[in-house]
C-alpha cells in the first residue's frame, strides 16, 4: 500500500506547473516515498521496538501528505477527484499503520 501511495502521488503531481517542481510537488513526492521507505526500513531493523518507531515515522509522513494534498486542492493544483483518491488510499494506509502499531506496541 505504501508503494501505491507513492505511485498515485507521482501521477497526481505530474502535471503540476513547472514553478512547483521544487515546491509542493517535491514535498508531496518525498512524503509519499517516505511512507513506504520507513515501513521497509523499520522491518529491516529486525527489532520490534525499531519497527514500531519507523511505523510511527511513516504515519507522520502520511499525515504530511494528507495535509499537502489538501493544500494542493485548495490552491487549484489538484482536482477534487484526484484529492479524494489520494485521501482514500492514505486513510486506508493510516488505519493499517494504526493497527500494526497498536498490535506491536501494547
C-alpha atoms as a printed R data frame, in Angstrom:
    type eleno elety resid chain resno       x      y       z
1   ATOM     1    CA   UNK     A     1   0.000  0.000   0.000
2   ATOM     2    CA   UNK     A     2   2.873  2.401   0.729
3   ATOM     3    CA   UNK     A     3   4.310  1.974  -2.752
4   ATOM     4    CA   UNK     A     4   0.841  2.516  -4.246
5   ATOM     5    CA   UNK     A     5   0.600  5.828  -2.382
6   ATOM     6    CA   UNK     A     6   3.897  6.913  -3.934
7   ATOM     7    CA   UNK     A     7   2.794  5.824  -7.409
8   ATOM     8    CA   UNK     A     8  -0.519  7.655  -7.087
9   ATOM     9    CA   UNK     A     9   1.196 10.770  -5.757
10  ATOM    10    CA   UNK     A    10   3.696 10.832  -8.611
11  ATOM    11    CA   UNK     A    11   0.838 10.526 -11.105
12  ATOM    12    CA   UNK     A    12  -1.236 13.185  -9.366
13  ATOM    13    CA   UNK     A    13   1.624 15.687  -9.297
14  ATOM    14    CA   UNK     A    14   2.940 15.026 -12.803
15  ATOM    15    CA   UNK     A    15   1.058 17.948 -14.330
16  ATOM    16    CA   UNK     A    16   1.791 20.481 -11.589
17  ATOM    17    CA   UNK     A    17   3.181 23.733 -13.011
18  ATOM    18    CA   UNK     A    18   6.922 23.977 -13.576
19  ATOM    19    CA   UNK     A    19   7.266 26.529 -10.752
20  ATOM    20    CA   UNK     A    20   6.095 23.806  -8.328
21  ATOM    21    CA   UNK     A    21   8.923 21.427  -9.293
22  ATOM    22    CA   UNK     A    22  10.832 22.228  -6.107
23  ATOM    23    CA   UNK     A    23   7.798 23.264  -4.071
24  ATOM    24    CA   UNK     A    24   4.680 21.362  -3.217
25  ATOM    25    CA   UNK     A    25   5.232 18.683  -5.868
26  ATOM    26    CA   UNK     A    26   8.625 17.804  -4.420
27  ATOM    27    CA   UNK     A    27   7.309 17.809  -0.835
28  ATOM    28    CA   UNK     A    28   4.393 15.557  -1.727
29  ATOM    29    CA   UNK     A    29   6.588 13.114  -3.576
30  ATOM    30    CA   UNK     A    30   9.132 12.949  -0.757
31  ATOM    31    CA   UNK     A    31   6.429 12.410   1.866
32  ATOM    32    CA   UNK     A    32   4.775  9.662  -0.181
33  ATOM    33    CA   UNK     A    33   8.039  7.807  -0.734
34  ATOM    34    CA   UNK     A    34   8.895  8.212   2.952
35  ATOM    35    CA   UNK     A    35   5.786  6.257   3.934
36  ATOM    36    CA   UNK     A    36   6.901  3.094   2.151
37  ATOM    37    CA   UNK     A    37  10.582  3.648   2.881
38  ATOM    38    CA   UNK     A    38  10.111  3.962   6.630
39  ATOM    39    CA   UNK     A    39   7.948  0.864   6.805
40  ATOM    40    CA   UNK     A    40  10.620 -1.083   4.938
41  ATOM    41    CA   UNK     A    41  13.485  0.332   6.980
42  ATOM    42    CA   UNK     A    42  11.750 -0.451  10.254
43  ATOM    43    CA   UNK     A    43  11.056 -4.005   9.138
44  ATOM    44    CA   UNK     A    44  14.680 -4.416   8.108
45  ATOM    45    CA   UNK     A    45  15.942 -3.464  11.546
46  ATOM    46    CA   UNK     A    46  14.812 -6.841  12.931
47  ATOM    47    CA   UNK     A    47  13.670 -5.260  16.174
48  ATOM    48    CA   UNK     A    48  10.085 -4.781  17.270
49  ATOM    49    CA   UNK     A    49  10.943 -1.517  19.001
50  ATOM    50    CA   UNK     A    50  12.630 -0.118  15.884
51  ATOM    51    CA   UNK     A    51   9.815 -1.372  13.653
52  ATOM    52    CA   UNK     A    52   7.200  0.426  15.735
53  ATOM    53    CA   UNK     A    53   9.314  3.591  15.764
54  ATOM    54    CA   UNK     A    54   9.579  3.567  11.963
55  ATOM    55    CA   UNK     A    55   5.873  2.790  11.609
56  ATOM    56    CA   UNK     A    56   5.197  5.942  13.624
57  ATOM    57    CA   UNK     A    57   7.531  7.920  11.378
58  ATOM    58    CA   UNK     A    58   5.709  6.513   8.332
59  ATOM    59    CA   UNK     A    59   2.407  7.590   9.864
60  ATOM    60    CA   UNK     A    60   3.811 11.084  10.344
61  ATOM    61    CA   UNK     A    61   4.807 11.208   6.674
62  ATOM    62    CA   UNK     A    62   1.313 10.067   5.766
63  ATOM    63    CA   UNK     A    63  -0.193 12.953   7.740
64  ATOM    64    CA   UNK     A    64   2.192 15.333   5.984
65  ATOM    65    CA   UNK     A    65   0.994 14.021   2.643
66  ATOM    66    CA   UNK     A    66  -2.675 14.349   3.622
67  ATOM    67    CA   UNK     A    67  -2.098 17.984   4.530
68  ATOM    68    CA   UNK     A    68  -0.209 18.643   1.304
69  ATOM    69    CA   UNK     A    69  -2.999 17.061  -0.748
70  ATOM    70    CA   UNK     A    70  -5.487 19.405   0.898
71  ATOM    71    CA   UNK     A    71  -3.270 22.425   0.202
72  ATOM    72    CA   UNK     A    72  -2.820 21.344  -3.426
73  ATOM    73    CA   UNK     A    73  -6.579 21.020  -3.844
74  ATOM    74    CA   UNK     A    74  -7.328 24.354  -2.198
75  ATOM    75    CA   UNK     A    75  -4.831 26.288  -4.316
76  ATOM    76    CA   UNK     A    76  -6.081 24.671  -7.512
77  ATOM    77    CA   UNK     A    77  -3.188 22.344  -8.281
78  ATOM    78    CA   UNK     A    78  -5.293 19.217  -7.889
79  ATOM    79    CA   UNK     A    79  -8.884 18.441  -8.756
80  ATOM    80    CA   UNK     A    80 -11.426 17.078  -6.283
81  ATOM    81    CA   UNK     A    81 -11.453 13.539  -7.695
82  ATOM    82    CA   UNK     A    82  -7.664 13.189  -7.504
83  ATOM    83    CA   UNK     A    83  -7.509 14.575  -3.977
84  ATOM    84    CA   UNK     A    84 -10.289 12.212  -2.881
85  ATOM    85    CA   UNK     A    85  -8.440  9.238  -4.379
86  ATOM    86    CA   UNK     A    86  -5.253 10.169  -2.516
87  ATOM    87    CA   UNK     A    87  -7.167 10.820   0.709
88  ATOM    88    CA   UNK     A    88  -8.888  7.441   0.371
89  ATOM    89    CA   UNK     A    89  -5.701  5.418  -0.033
90  ATOM    90    CA   UNK     A    90  -3.996  7.495   2.672
91  ATOM    91    CA   UNK     A    91  -6.881  6.834   5.025
92  ATOM    92    CA   UNK     A    92  -6.688  3.088   4.416
93  ATOM    93    CA   UNK     A    93  -2.919  3.140   4.932
94  ATOM    94    CA   UNK     A    94  -3.364  5.129   8.126
95  ATOM    95    CA   UNK     A    95  -5.761  2.536   9.504
96  ATOM    96    CA   UNK     A    96  -3.341 -0.277   8.647
97  ATOM    97    CA   UNK     A    97  -0.463  1.580  10.299
98  ATOM    98    CA   UNK     A    98  -2.566  2.281  13.381
99  ATOM    99    CA   UNK     A    99  -3.486 -1.393  13.632
100 ATOM   100    CA   UNK     A   100   0.112 -2.510  13.268
101 ATOM   101    CA   UNK     A   101   1.367 -0.026  15.828
102 ATOM   102    CA   UNK     A   102  -1.381 -0.980  18.281
103 ATOM   103    CA   UNK     A   103  -0.746 -4.697  17.876
104 ATOM   104    CA   UNK     A   104   3.024 -4.407  18.235
105 ATOM   105    CA   UNK     A   105   3.212 -1.793  20.997
106 ATOM   106    CA   UNK     A   106   0.505 -2.587  23.552
